[in-house]
Coordinates of C-alpha atoms and ligand atoms in Angstrom, one line a residue:
M1 CA -15.4 7.7 25.5
R2 CA -14.3 4.2 24.7
P3 CA -11.7 3.7 22.0
L4 CA -12.8 3.2 18.4
K5 CA -12.3 -0.3 17.2
L6 CA -10.2 -0.5 14.1
G7 CA -9.6 -3.2 11.5
I8 CA -6.7 -2.5 9.2
L9 CA -6.2 -4.1 5.9
G10 CA -3.0 -3.9 3.9
S11 CA -1.0 -5.9 1.3
G12 CA 2.4 -4.2 1.6
K13 CA 5.0 -3.0 4.0
G14 CA 2.6 -1.4 6.3
S15 CA 4.2 2.0 7.0
N16 CA 0.8 3.6 7.3
F17 CA -0.3 0.9 9.7
L18 CA 2.8 1.6 11.8
A19 CA 2.2 5.4 11.8
L20 CA -1.4 4.8 13.0
A21 CA -0.3 2.2 15.6
R22 CA 2.3 4.6 17.0
A23 CA -0.2 7.5 17.2
I24 CA -2.5 5.3 19.2
Q25 CA 0.3 4.1 21.5
E26 CA 1.3 7.7 22.1
G27 CA -2.2 8.6 23.1
N28 CA -2.9 10.9 20.1
V29 CA -5.7 8.8 18.6
P30 CA -8.5 7.3 20.9
A31 CA -8.6 4.0 19.0
E32 CA -7.7 0.3 19.4
I33 CA -6.5 -2.0 16.6
V34 CA -8.5 -5.1 17.0
L35 CA -7.6 -6.9 13.8
V36 CA -5.0 -6.6 11.0
G37 CA -5.9 -8.4 7.8
S38 CA -4.0 -9.1 4.6
D39 CA -4.3 -11.0 1.4
Q40 CA -0.4 -11.5 1.3
P41 CA 0.9 -14.0 3.9
Q42 CA 4.4 -12.5 3.6
A43 CA 3.4 -8.8 3.9
G44 CA 5.4 -6.6 6.1
I45 CA 2.2 -5.3 7.7
L46 CA 1.5 -8.8 9.1
E47 CA 5.0 -9.1 10.5
S48 CA 4.7 -5.7 12.2
A49 CA 1.3 -6.6 13.6
R50 CA 2.4 -9.9 14.9
G51 CA 5.5 -8.2 16.5
M52 CA 3.1 -5.9 18.3
G53 CA 1.0 -8.8 19.5
L54 CA -2.0 -7.8 17.5
P55 CA -4.5 -10.3 16.1
V56 CA -4.1 -11.0 12.4
F57 CA -6.2 -12.5 9.7
V58 CA -4.8 -13.8 6.4
S59 CA -7.3 -14.3 3.5
R60 CA -7.3 -17.5 1.5
T61 CA -5.8 -16.9 -2.0
G62 CA -8.3 -17.1 -4.9
P63 CA -7.9 -17.0 -8.6
F64 CA -7.8 -13.2 -9.0
Q65 CA -5.0 -10.7 -8.2
T66 CA -7.2 -7.6 -7.8
K67 CA -10.2 -8.8 -5.9
L68 CA -11.2 -11.6 -3.5
E69 CA -13.8 -14.1 -4.6
P70 CA -17.1 -13.4 -2.8
D71 CA -16.9 -16.3 -0.4
I72 CA -13.3 -15.4 0.6
E73 CA -14.3 -11.7 1.1
E74 CA -17.2 -12.9 3.2
E75 CA -14.8 -14.7 5.5
L76 CA -12.8 -11.5 5.8
A77 CA -15.9 -9.5 6.6
E78 CA -16.9 -12.1 9.1
A79 CA -13.5 -12.0 10.8
L80 CA -13.8 -8.2 11.0
S81 CA -17.3 -8.4 12.5
R82 CA -16.3 -11.0 15.0
A83 CA -13.4 -8.8 16.2
G84 CA -16.0 -6.0 16.8
V85 CA -14.5 -3.7 14.1
E86 CA -16.3 -0.3 13.9
L87 CA -14.0 1.3 11.2
V88 CA -12.2 -0.5 8.5
V89 CA -9.0 1.2 7.4
L90 CA -7.5 0.3 4.0
A91 CA -3.8 1.1 4.2
G92 CA -2.2 -0.2 1.1
Y93 CA -4.8 -2.9 0.5
M94 CA -4.4 -3.9 -3.1
R95 CA -7.8 -5.6 -3.7
V96 CA -11.0 -3.9 -4.9
V97 CA -13.6 -4.0 -2.1
K98 CA -16.7 -5.7 -3.2
V99 CA -20.3 -6.5 -1.9
P100 CA -19.4 -8.7 1.1
L101 CA -17.4 -6.0 2.8
L102 CA -19.6 -3.1 1.6
R103 CA -22.7 -4.9 2.8
R104 CA -21.4 -5.1 6.4
F105 CA -19.2 -2.1 6.6
G106 CA -20.6 0.4 4.0
G107 CA -20.0 4.0 5.2
R108 CA -17.5 2.7 7.7
I109 CA -14.5 1.9 5.4
I110 CA -11.8 4.5 4.6
N111 CA -8.8 4.3 2.3
I112 CA -5.6 6.3 2.0
H113 CA -4.5 7.1 -1.6
P114 CA -1.3 8.8 -2.7
S115 CA -2.7 11.6 -4.8
L116 CA -5.1 14.5 -4.6
L117 CA -8.1 12.6 -5.8
P118 CA -9.9 12.8 -8.2
A119 CA -6.4 13.3 -9.9
F120 CA -4.5 10.1 -10.5
P121 CA -6.7 7.3 -9.2
G122 CA -5.4 3.7 -9.6
L123 CA -1.9 2.3 -9.3
K124 CA 1.4 4.2 -8.7
A125 CA -0.2 7.6 -8.4
W126 CA 3.1 9.2 -7.7
E127 CA 4.5 7.9 -11.0
Q128 CA 1.4 9.3 -12.8
A129 CA 2.1 12.7 -11.1
V130 CA 5.7 12.8 -12.2
R131 CA 4.7 11.8 -15.8
A132 CA 2.0 14.4 -15.9
G133 CA 4.4 17.1 -14.8
V134 CA 2.2 18.6 -12.1
K135 CA 3.6 21.0 -9.6
E136 CA 1.6 19.7 -6.7
T137 CA 0.2 16.3 -5.7
G138 CA -0.5 14.9 -2.2
C139 CA -2.6 12.3 -0.5
T140 CA -6.3 11.7 0.2
V141 CA -8.3 9.9 2.8
H142 CA -11.7 9.0 1.4
W143 CA -14.7 6.9 2.1
V144 CA -14.7 3.6 0.2
N145 CA -17.6 2.6 -2.1
E146 CA -17.9 0.3 -5.1
V147 CA -16.0 2.8 -7.4
V148 CA -12.2 2.3 -7.1
D149 CA -10.7 5.5 -5.5
G150 CA -14.1 7.1 -6.1
G151 CA -15.7 7.5 -2.7
S152 CA -16.2 11.0 -1.2
T153 CA -13.1 12.8 0.1
I154 CA -12.6 13.2 3.8
R155 CA -9.4 15.2 3.9
Q156 CA -6.3 15.8 1.7
W157 CA -2.8 16.9 2.3
K158 CA -0.8 18.7 -0.4
V159 CA 2.7 17.8 -1.3
P160 CA 4.8 19.9 -3.7
V161 CA 6.6 18.2 -6.6
Q162 CA 10.2 19.5 -6.6
A163 CA 12.5 20.1 -9.5
G164 CA 14.5 16.9 -10.1
D165 CA 12.0 14.7 -8.2
T166 CA 11.9 11.1 -9.3
A167 CA 8.9 8.8 -8.8
E168 CA 10.8 7.4 -5.8
S169 CA 11.7 10.7 -4.1
L170 CA 8.1 12.0 -4.6
H171 CA 6.6 8.8 -3.3
A172 CA 8.8 9.1 -0.1
R173 CA 7.6 12.7 0.4
I174 CA 3.9 11.7 -0.1
Q175 CA 4.3 8.8 2.4
T176 CA 5.6 11.2 5.0
A177 CA 2.4 13.2 4.5
E178 CA 0.3 10.0 4.6
H179 CA 1.7 9.1 8.0
R180 CA 0.4 12.4 9.4
L181 CA -2.9 12.5 7.5
L182 CA -4.2 9.0 8.3
P183 CA -3.8 9.2 12.1
E184 CA -5.3 12.7 12.1
V185 CA -8.4 11.5 10.2
V186 CA -8.9 8.4 12.3
G187 CA -8.5 10.5 15.4
D188 CA -11.1 13.0 14.2
L189 CA -13.5 10.2 13.2
A190 CA -13.0 8.6 16.7
T191 CA -13.9 11.9 18.4
R192 CA -16.7 12.7 15.8
K193 CA -15.0 15.9 14.7
I194 CA -15.5 14.4 11.3
S195 CA -19.0 13.0 10.6
W196 CA -19.4 9.5 9.5
L197 CA -21.3 8.2 6.5
Q198 CA -22.6 5.4 8.7
D199 CA -21.8 5.9 12.4
P200 CA -21.4 2.6 14.1
R201 CA -22.5 4.1 17.4
T202 CA -25.8 5.6 16.3
E203 CA -27.1 2.5 14.3
Ligands
GRF301 C1 0.4 4.0 0.4 O1 1.2 4.9 -0.4 C2 -1.1 4.2 0.2 O2 -1.4 5.5 -0.2 C3 -1.4 3.3 -1.0 O3 -0.5 2.2 -0.7 C4 0.6 2.6 0.0 C5 0.8 1.7 1.2 O4 2.0 1.9 1.8 N1 -2.8 3.0 -1.0 P1 2.3 1.2 3.2 O5 2.1 -0.3 3.0 O6 1.4 1.8 4.2 O7 3.7 1.5 3.5

């Protein structure tokens, strides 16, 4: 089976990207990263990707913080298509995905979120969990649709909240879980152990 072609989008430090790239290198995930995209030219994820010799794409900056203007998102979708991307992985991508990406990649975009969705959607889910006083939180990989953090869940990993946890200590423990969950889900999508909403190989 040929490797699944991945496009990874992120706005931050890129630790999930690194975990996935490592799992691929170690032969645990039959996939290939064909493009790494970001809306933040200085993002750590881009530096890591360049360091690994992977192709990168940096979006133009538009007037909004939380979404790309349609023509800018269209350029990103075009770059992903041109690279032959089959699955788009949002790994800390801080823009809401809109029609241009959904039209081309609907049913083929996943996101990793640091809570057990539907609990604590949105920003800083670990802080929300500490404030709510829950005993357990975790992380979720889900399909992406037009509702922020609202697409159907693929798989979750539970993380206990410990006495004395701060937002930071909890976030670190959730991230450790994310670094296992994301490669596991991408691997299972690549081998079709998980079924796709829109399988690129049966279209
Ligand atoms: C992760 O906690 C992820 O759940 C959220 O953004 C964070 C990205 O972290 N969507 P990193 O850039 O992968 O380190």
